[in-house]
């Protein structure tokens, strides 16, 4: 059995997931990186291993129950599960299809559920599950399937937190706001500035800011906290100022 605590991060090949992997390694975890896409996952994992970090990687979909079960069975221990993998696309409500709606729900909610259920077969008392929701669960234009899925992530977090509290497993979530990832960089400079102007801080968050919130819930010193949603969004969820 690993001397170090083991953390598993989904959607680990890039963005917030990769940043979380780096942070959890710095915090002393052995990390299992999971992603549906072999690239850039394999390259990033190889780079981290070459630098001496204790990293494993697995290519699979979080919606594939058999693959997830086989992966969990291959682990000697699991202390932290970070359910970060998700898909995102937008579209106004009158133009989205039922397929758009169900596919997003399948990955963002059912995939998270499958990962957590299978993880429980390996987890012991004191383990932690952290789900990555989004501030978008509150509301937003042209995002009905995504909002629904992230509201589902929040509901799942709170429901799981109740059911698993007696087993000594804490379940919490982070809700990122505007974060400078490939998605944000793909917007026009004008649109980027428009979104930043709406932030009380007038800044865009970095993946490391979200990794920092995840690290708080992952830390074995964080006890007696469950069912919480930590919103990391530059204050935007406070709503508009009336002054
Ligand atoms: N970037 C933002 O501004 C932002 C804001 C709020 C919430 N979030 C949430 O943060 C998380 C990470 O966002 P990101 O911007 O880093 O996303 P990203 O698209 O850059 O990375 C997501 C990763 O998940 C993987 N993935 C997708 N479907 C998968 C599946 N079925 N199985 C396994 N892996 C799968 C992808 O291959 C990808 O590597 C997501 O849950 C997202 O909804 C992001």
mmCIF file of C-alpha atoms and ligand atoms in Angstrom:
data_model
loop_
_atom_site.group_PDB
_atom_site.id
_atom_site.type_symbol
_atom_site.label_atom_id
_atom_site.label_comp_id
_atom_site.label_asym_id
_atom_site.label_seq_id
_atom_site.Cartn_x
_atom_site.Cartn_y
_atom_site.Cartn_z
ATOM 1 C CA UNK A 1 0.000 0.000 0.000
ATOM 2 C CA UNK A 2 1.213 3.447 -0.912
ATOM 3 C CA UNK A 3 2.699 5.405 1.999
ATOM 4 C CA UNK A 4 1.238 8.524 0.503
ATOM 5 C CA UNK A 5 -2.456 9.306 0.350
ATOM 6 C CA UNK A 6 -3.845 8.606 -3.145
ATOM 7 C CA UNK A 7 -5.919 11.191 -5.017
ATOM 8 C CA UNK A 8 -7.711 10.512 -8.308
ATOM 9 C CA UNK A 9 -8.557 13.430 -10.611
ATOM 10 C CA UNK A 10 -10.864 13.110 -13.639
ATOM 11 C CA UNK A 11 -10.509 15.366 -16.664
ATOM 12 C CA UNK A 12 -6.839 15.533 -15.657
ATOM 13 C CA UNK A 13 -5.279 16.088 -19.081
ATOM 14 C CA UNK A 14 -5.699 19.851 -19.189
ATOM 15 C CA UNK A 15 -7.243 22.951 -17.623
ATOM 16 C CA UNK A 16 -8.496 22.875 -14.048
ATOM 17 C CA UNK A 17 -7.941 19.105 -13.773
ATOM 18 C CA UNK A 18 -4.241 19.324 -14.680
ATOM 19 C CA UNK A 19 -3.748 22.279 -12.382
ATOM 20 C CA UNK A 20 -5.374 20.267 -9.571
ATOM 21 C CA UNK A 21 -3.023 17.342 -10.256
ATOM 22 C CA UNK A 22 0.003 19.636 -9.899
ATOM 23 C CA UNK A 23 -1.352 21.125 -6.677
ATOM 24 C CA UNK A 24 -2.156 17.731 -5.107
ATOM 25 C CA UNK A 25 1.336 16.463 -6.014
ATOM 26 C CA UNK A 26 2.819 19.547 -4.327
ATOM 27 C CA UNK A 27 0.659 18.731 -1.291
ATOM 28 C CA UNK A 28 2.191 15.234 -1.070
ATOM 29 C CA UNK A 29 -0.409 13.009 -2.750
ATOM 30 C CA UNK A 30 0.189 10.092 -5.102
ATOM 31 C CA UNK A 31 -2.054 11.052 -8.032
ATOM 32 C CA UNK A 32 -4.039 8.974 -10.526
ATOM 33 C CA UNK A 33 -4.846 11.055 -13.620
ATOM 34 C CA UNK A 34 -7.963 10.044 -15.601
ATOM 35 C CA UNK A 35 -9.182 11.412 -18.920
ATOM 36 C CA UNK A 36 -11.212 10.293 -21.911
ATOM 37 C CA UNK A 37 -8.616 11.711 -24.316
ATOM 38 C CA UNK A 38 -5.260 9.918 -24.435
ATOM 39 C CA UNK A 39 -3.657 13.194 -25.497
ATOM 40 C CA UNK A 40 -2.588 15.412 -23.811
ATOM 41 C CA UNK A 41 -3.067 13.131 -20.759
ATOM 42 C CA UNK A 42 -0.215 10.730 -21.631
ATOM 43 C CA UNK A 43 2.239 13.528 -22.408
ATOM 44 C CA UNK A 44 1.404 15.451 -19.228
ATOM 45 C CA UNK A 45 1.653 12.312 -17.073
ATOM 46 C CA UNK A 46 5.000 11.384 -18.670
ATOM 47 C CA UNK A 47 6.349 14.911 -18.053
ATOM 48 C CA UNK A 48 5.326 14.762 -14.394
ATOM 49 C CA UNK A 49 6.834 11.271 -13.949
ATOM 50 C CA UNK A 50 10.087 12.413 -15.601
ATOM 51 C CA UNK A 51 10.236 15.197 -13.004
ATOM 52 C CA UNK A 52 10.016 12.529 -10.269
ATOM 53 C CA UNK A 53 6.351 12.896 -9.331
ATOM 54 C CA UNK A 54 4.305 9.837 -8.252
ATOM 55 C CA UNK A 55 1.736 9.820 -11.034
ATOM 56 C CA UNK A 56 -0.299 7.121 -12.791
ATOM 57 C CA UNK A 57 -2.719 7.699 -15.624
ATOM 58 C CA UNK A 58 -5.746 5.902 -17.072
ATOM 59 C CA UNK A 59 -7.635 6.606 -20.289
ATOM 60 C CA UNK A 60 -11.372 5.988 -19.860
ATOM 61 C CA UNK A 61 -14.776 7.618 -19.852
ATOM 62 C CA UNK A 62 -16.314 8.321 -16.465
ATOM 63 C CA UNK A 63 -19.608 7.095 -17.935
ATOM 64 C CA UNK A 64 -18.216 3.606 -18.639
ATOM 65 C CA UNK A 65 -19.210 1.712 -15.470
ATOM 66 C CA UNK A 66 -17.210 -1.441 -16.328
ATOM 67 C CA UNK A 67 -14.011 0.514 -17.084
ATOM 68 C CA UNK A 68 -14.412 2.637 -13.949
ATOM 69 C CA UNK A 69 -15.002 -0.475 -11.794
ATOM 70 C CA UNK A 70 -11.898 -2.177 -13.232
ATOM 71 C CA UNK A 71 -9.795 0.915 -12.554
ATOM 72 C CA UNK A 72 -11.002 1.206 -8.948
ATOM 73 C CA UNK A 73 -10.265 -2.505 -8.421
ATOM 74 C CA UNK A 74 -6.676 -1.859 -9.570
ATOM 75 C CA UNK A 75 -6.054 0.736 -6.830
ATOM 76 C CA UNK A 76 -4.578 -0.267 -3.488
ATOM 77 C CA UNK A 77 -6.105 2.744 -1.762
ATOM 78 C CA UNK A 78 -8.088 5.887 -2.583
ATOM 79 C CA UNK A 79 -8.269 8.814 -0.185
ATOM 80 C CA UNK A 80 -9.481 11.628 -2.445
ATOM 81 C CA UNK A 81 -11.689 11.622 -5.554
ATOM 82 C CA UNK A 82 -11.910 14.844 -7.579
ATOM 83 C CA UNK A 83 -14.826 14.647 -10.039
ATOM 84 C CA UNK A 84 -13.679 17.380 -12.423
ATOM 85 C CA UNK A 85 -14.374 15.950 -15.918
ATOM 86 C CA UNK A 86 -17.309 17.565 -17.688
ATOM 87 C CA UNK A 87 -18.491 18.730 -21.072
ATOM 88 C CA UNK A 88 -19.814 22.134 -22.002
ATOM 89 C CA UNK A 89 -21.604 23.671 -24.960
ATOM 90 C CA UNK A 90 -24.097 26.442 -25.253
ATOM 91 C CA UNK A 91 -27.278 27.056 -27.198
ATOM 92 C CA UNK A 92 -30.480 28.933 -26.561
ATOM 93 C CA UNK A 93 -33.318 26.877 -25.105
ATOM 94 C CA UNK A 94 -35.466 27.009 -28.243
ATOM 95 C CA UNK A 95 -32.644 25.608 -30.390
ATOM 96 C CA UNK A 96 -31.146 22.827 -28.223
ATOM 97 C CA UNK A 97 -32.020 19.223 -28.938
ATOM 98 C CA UNK A 98 -32.992 16.460 -26.520
ATOM 99 C CA UNK A 99 -29.691 14.836 -27.448
ATOM 100 C CA UNK A 100 -27.763 17.998 -26.351
ATOM 101 C CA UNK A 101 -29.605 17.838 -23.060
ATOM 102 C CA UNK A 102 -29.208 14.150 -22.256
ATOM 103 C CA UNK A 103 -25.558 13.884 -23.379
ATOM 104 C CA UNK A 104 -24.488 16.671 -21.055
ATOM 105 C CA UNK A 105 -26.450 15.184 -18.167
ATOM 106 C CA UNK A 106 -24.933 11.766 -18.891
ATOM 107 C CA UNK A 107 -21.322 12.981 -18.523
ATOM 108 C CA UNK A 108 -21.649 15.777 -15.952
ATOM 109 C CA UNK A 109 -24.083 14.110 -13.555
ATOM 110 C CA UNK A 110 -24.300 10.371 -14.260
ATOM 111 C CA UNK A 111 -20.511 10.139 -14.824
ATOM 112 C CA UNK A 112 -19.899 11.821 -11.471
ATOM 113 C CA UNK A 113 -22.376 9.419 -9.835
ATOM 114 C CA UNK A 114 -20.703 6.356 -11.406
ATOM 115 C CA UNK A 115 -17.212 7.484 -10.332
ATOM 116 C CA UNK A 116 -18.337 8.133 -6.757
ATOM 117 C CA UNK A 117 -20.258 4.856 -6.396
ATOM 118 C CA UNK A 118 -17.333 2.796 -7.658
ATOM 119 C CA UNK A 119 -14.832 4.815 -5.569
ATOM 120 C CA UNK A 120 -16.759 3.890 -2.416
ATOM 121 C CA UNK A 121 -15.687 0.259 -2.935
ATOM 122 C CA UNK A 122 -12.075 1.317 -2.270
ATOM 123 C CA UNK A 123 -12.506 4.288 0.068
ATOM 124 C CA UNK A 124 -12.183 4.054 3.831
ATOM 125 C CA UNK A 125 -13.342 6.314 6.672
ATOM 126 C CA UNK A 126 -11.761 9.742 6.384
ATOM 127 C CA UNK A 127 -11.829 9.792 2.574
ATOM 128 C CA UNK A 128 -12.948 12.876 0.683
ATOM 129 C CA UNK A 129 -14.973 13.386 -2.517
ATOM 130 C CA UNK A 130 -14.825 16.771 -4.257
ATOM 131 C CA UNK A 131 -17.137 17.540 -7.166
ATOM 132 C CA UNK A 132 -16.490 20.387 -9.584
ATOM 133 C CA UNK A 133 -19.769 22.219 -10.187
ATOM 134 C CA UNK A 134 -19.953 25.730 -11.651
ATOM 135 C CA UNK A 135 -21.321 29.072 -10.614
ATOM 136 C CA UNK A 136 -23.485 28.554 -13.708
ATOM 137 C CA UNK A 137 -25.787 26.371 -11.613
ATOM 138 C CA UNK A 138 -27.356 29.628 -10.407
ATOM 139 C CA UNK A 139 -28.464 30.922 -13.832
ATOM 140 C CA UNK A 140 -27.200 32.151 -17.188
ATOM 141 C CA UNK A 141 -28.130 32.768 -20.810
ATOM 142 C CA UNK A 142 -28.035 30.032 -23.452
ATOM 143 C CA UNK A 143 -26.834 27.341 -21.062
ATOM 144 C CA UNK A 144 -29.934 25.414 -19.955
ATOM 145 C CA UNK A 145 -28.411 21.907 -20.269
ATOM 146 C CA UNK A 146 -25.167 22.982 -18.552
ATOM 147 C CA UNK A 147 -27.026 24.851 -15.780
ATOM 148 C CA UNK A 148 -29.217 21.786 -15.237
ATOM 149 C CA UNK A 149 -26.211 19.474 -15.104
ATOM 150 C CA UNK A 150 -24.293 21.675 -12.660
ATOM 151 C CA UNK A 151 -27.392 22.131 -10.460
ATOM 152 C CA UNK A 152 -27.464 18.315 -10.582
ATOM 153 C CA UNK A 153 -23.834 18.217 -9.436
ATOM 154 C CA UNK A 154 -24.727 20.447 -6.496
ATOM 155 C CA UNK A 155 -27.756 18.292 -5.608
ATOM 156 C CA UNK A 156 -25.708 15.116 -5.904
ATOM 157 C CA UNK A 157 -23.022 16.607 -3.655
ATOM 158 C CA UNK A 158 -25.518 17.447 -0.939
ATOM 159 C CA UNK A 159 -27.387 14.149 -1.228
ATOM 160 C CA UNK A 160 -24.183 12.129 -1.105
ATOM 161 C CA UNK A 161 -22.896 14.197 1.812
ATOM 162 C CA UNK A 162 -25.881 13.140 3.927
ATOM 163 C CA UNK A 163 -25.720 9.479 2.958
ATOM 164 C CA UNK A 164 -21.962 9.141 3.411
ATOM 165 C CA UNK A 165 -21.498 11.228 6.571
ATOM 166 C CA UNK A 166 -21.981 8.208 8.850
ATOM 167 C CA UNK A 167 -19.362 6.323 6.860
ATOM 168 C CA UNK A 168 -16.921 9.157 7.650
ATOM 169 C CA UNK A 169 -16.658 10.289 4.015
ATOM 170 C CA UNK A 170 -16.868 14.028 3.329
ATOM 171 C CA UNK A 171 -18.431 15.241 0.087
ATOM 172 C CA UNK A 172 -18.040 18.860 -1.007
ATOM 173 C CA UNK A 173 -17.997 20.864 -4.231
ATOM 174 C CA UNK A 174 -16.307 23.882 -5.740
ATOM 175 C CA UNK A 175 -18.227 26.184 -8.074
ATOM 176 C CA UNK A 176 -15.816 28.049 -10.372
ATOM 177 C CA UNK A 177 -16.798 31.269 -12.113
ATOM 178 C CA UNK A 178 -14.941 32.861 -15.022
ATOM 179 C CA UNK A 179 -11.649 30.968 -15.365
ATOM 180 C CA UNK A 180 -8.863 31.558 -17.880
ATOM 181 C CA UNK A 181 -8.806 28.220 -19.694
ATOM 182 C CA UNK A 182 -8.834 27.359 -23.420
ATOM 183 C CA UNK A 183 -12.565 28.017 -23.420
ATOM 184 C CA UNK A 184 -12.130 31.605 -22.193
ATOM 185 C CA UNK A 185 -9.167 32.236 -24.515
ATOM 186 C CA UNK A 186 -11.295 31.160 -27.499
ATOM 187 C CA UNK A 187 -13.575 34.198 -26.986
ATOM 188 C CA UNK A 188 -12.877 37.436 -28.860
ATOM 189 C CA UNK A 189 -10.862 40.036 -26.883
ATOM 190 C CA UNK A 190 -13.996 42.233 -26.801
ATOM 191 C CA UNK A 191 -16.121 39.460 -25.287
ATOM 192 C CA UNK A 192 -13.367 38.652 -22.763
ATOM 193 C CA UNK A 193 -13.266 42.300 -21.659
ATOM 194 C CA UNK A 194 -17.068 42.427 -21.448
ATOM 195 C CA UNK A 195 -17.125 39.416 -19.115
ATOM 196 C CA UNK A 196 -14.239 40.691 -16.981
ATOM 197 C CA UNK A 197 -16.023 44.052 -16.603
ATOM 198 C CA UNK A 198 -18.957 42.227 -14.942
ATOM 199 C CA UNK A 199 -16.696 40.755 -12.259
ATOM 200 C CA UNK A 200 -16.625 42.715 -8.965
ATOM 201 C CA UNK A 201 -12.860 42.081 -8.891
ATOM 202 C CA UNK A 202 -12.452 43.032 -12.606
ATOM 203 C CA UNK A 203 -10.285 39.938 -12.967
ATOM 204 C CA UNK A 204 -10.565 36.477 -14.503
ATOM 205 C CA UNK A 205 -9.736 33.526 -12.217
ATOM 206 C CA UNK A 206 -6.899 31.093 -12.911
ATOM 207 C CA UNK A 207 -7.097 27.265 -12.844
ATOM 208 C CA UNK A 208 -4.754 27.408 -9.826
ATOM 209 C CA UNK A 209 -7.429 29.337 -7.892
ATOM 210 C CA UNK A 210 -9.825 26.417 -8.315
ATOM 211 C CA UNK A 211 -7.099 23.888 -7.504
ATOM 212 C CA UNK A 212 -6.531 25.832 -4.294
ATOM 213 C CA UNK A 213 -10.185 25.428 -3.275
ATOM 214 C CA UNK A 214 -10.098 21.729 -4.145
ATOM 215 C CA UNK A 215 -6.887 21.351 -2.131
ATOM 216 C CA UNK A 216 -8.670 22.711 0.947
ATOM 217 C CA UNK A 217 -11.323 19.985 0.779
ATOM 218 C CA UNK A 218 -8.699 17.347 -0.113
ATOM 219 C CA UNK A 219 -6.436 18.227 2.825
ATOM 220 C CA UNK A 220 -6.609 15.518 5.531
ATOM 221 C CA UNK A 221 -6.544 18.336 8.105
ATOM 222 C CA UNK A 222 -9.917 19.598 6.793
ATOM 223 C CA UNK A 223 -12.403 17.796 8.994
ATOM 224 C CA UNK A 224 -16.059 18.245 9.956
ATOM 225 C CA UNK A 225 -16.968 19.948 6.660
ATOM 226 C CA UNK A 226 -19.419 18.248 4.314
ATOM 227 C CA UNK A 227 -22.148 19.134 1.821
ATOM 228 C CA UNK A 228 -20.617 22.561 1.155
ATOM 229 C CA UNK A 229 -20.355 24.430 -2.127
ATOM 230 C CA UNK A 230 -17.353 26.763 -2.270
ATOM 231 C CA UNK A 231 -17.933 29.383 -4.960
ATOM 232 C CA UNK A 232 -14.698 30.720 -6.456
ATOM 233 C CA UNK A 233 -15.856 33.410 -8.871
ATOM 234 C CA UNK A 234 -14.427 36.821 -8.037
ATOM 235 C CA UNK A 235 -17.608 37.680 -6.158
ATOM 236 C CA UNK A 236 -19.858 37.567 -9.229
ATOM 237 C CA UNK A 237 -22.443 35.313 -7.552
ATOM 238 C CA UNK A 238 -23.198 38.099 -5.045
ATOM 239 C CA UNK A 239 -25.354 39.584 -7.806
ATOM 240 C CA UNK A 240 -25.400 43.144 -9.102
ATOM 241 C CA UNK A 241 -24.692 46.123 -6.890
ATOM 242 C CA UNK A 242 -27.709 48.426 -6.623
ATOM 243 C CA UNK A 243 -25.475 51.401 -5.753
HETATM 244 N N1 LIG B 1 -13.257 26.810 -17.377
HETATM 245 C C1 LIG B 1 -14.221 27.452 -16.753
HETATM 246 O O1 LIG B 1 -14.372 28.673 -16.900
HETATM 247 C C2 LIG B 1 -15.126 26.711 -15.808
HETATM 248 C C3 LIG B 1 -16.074 27.459 -15.087
HETATM 249 C C4 LIG B 1 -16.935 26.769 -14.232
HETATM 250 C C5 LIG B 1 -16.840 25.393 -14.072
HETATM 251 N N2 LIG B 1 -15.908 24.698 -14.795
HETATM 252 C C6 LIG B 1 -15.850 23.255 -14.579
HETATM 253 O O2 LIG B 1 -14.509 22.902 -14.250
HETATM 254 C C7 LIG B 1 -14.229 21.588 -14.750
HETATM 255 C C8 LIG B 1 -13.006 21.623 -15.635
HETATM 256 O O3 LIG B 1 -13.166 22.640 -16.614
HETATM 257 P P1 LIG B 1 -12.033 22.968 -17.700
HETATM 258 O O4 LIG B 1 -12.294 24.337 -18.225
HETATM 259 O O5 LIG B 1 -10.690 22.623 -17.157
HETATM 260 O O6 LIG B 1 -12.497 21.929 -18.834
HETATM 261 P P2 LIG B 1 -11.710 21.323 -20.088
HETATM 262 O O7 LIG B 1 -12.725 21.126 -21.163
HETATM 263 O O8 LIG B 1 -10.482 22.125 -20.402
HETATM 264 O O9 LIG B 1 -11.245 19.877 -19.534
HETATM 265 C C9 LIG B 1 -12.178 18.869 -19.277
HETATM 266 C C10 LIG B 1 -11.483 17.536 -19.388
HETATM 267 O O10 LIG B 1 -12.442 16.504 -19.121
HETATM 268 C C11 LIG B 1 -12.244 15.453 -20.044
HETATM 269 N N3 LIG B 1 -13.488 14.704 -20.215
HETATM 270 C C12 LIG B 1 -14.620 15.101 -20.854
HETATM 271 N N4 LIG B 1 -15.523 14.100 -20.850
HETATM 272 C C13 LIG B 1 -14.964 13.061 -20.195
HETATM 273 C C14 LIG B 1 -15.409 11.753 -19.876
HETATM 274 N N5 LIG B 1 -16.624 11.303 -20.247
HETATM 275 N N6 LIG B 1 -14.564 10.937 -19.183
HETATM 276 C C15 LIG B 1 -13.339 11.372 -18.807
HETATM 277 N N7 LIG B 1 -12.860 12.595 -19.094
HETATM 278 C C16 LIG B 1 -13.671 13.427 -19.781
HETATM 279 C C17 LIG B 1 -11.826 16.147 -21.332
HETATM 280 O O11 LIG B 1 -11.150 15.258 -22.210
HETATM 281 C C18 LIG B 1 -10.921 17.268 -20.802
HETATM 282 O O12 LIG B 1 -9.560 16.864 -20.732
HETATM 283 C C19 LIG B 1 -15.513 21.136 -15.461
HETATM 284 O O13 LIG B 1 -16.307 20.387 -14.545
HETATM 285 C C20 LIG B 1 -16.189 22.433 -15.809
HETATM 286 O O14 LIG B 1 -17.597 22.259 -15.983
HETATM 287 C C21 LIG B 1 -15.059 25.324 -15.657
#
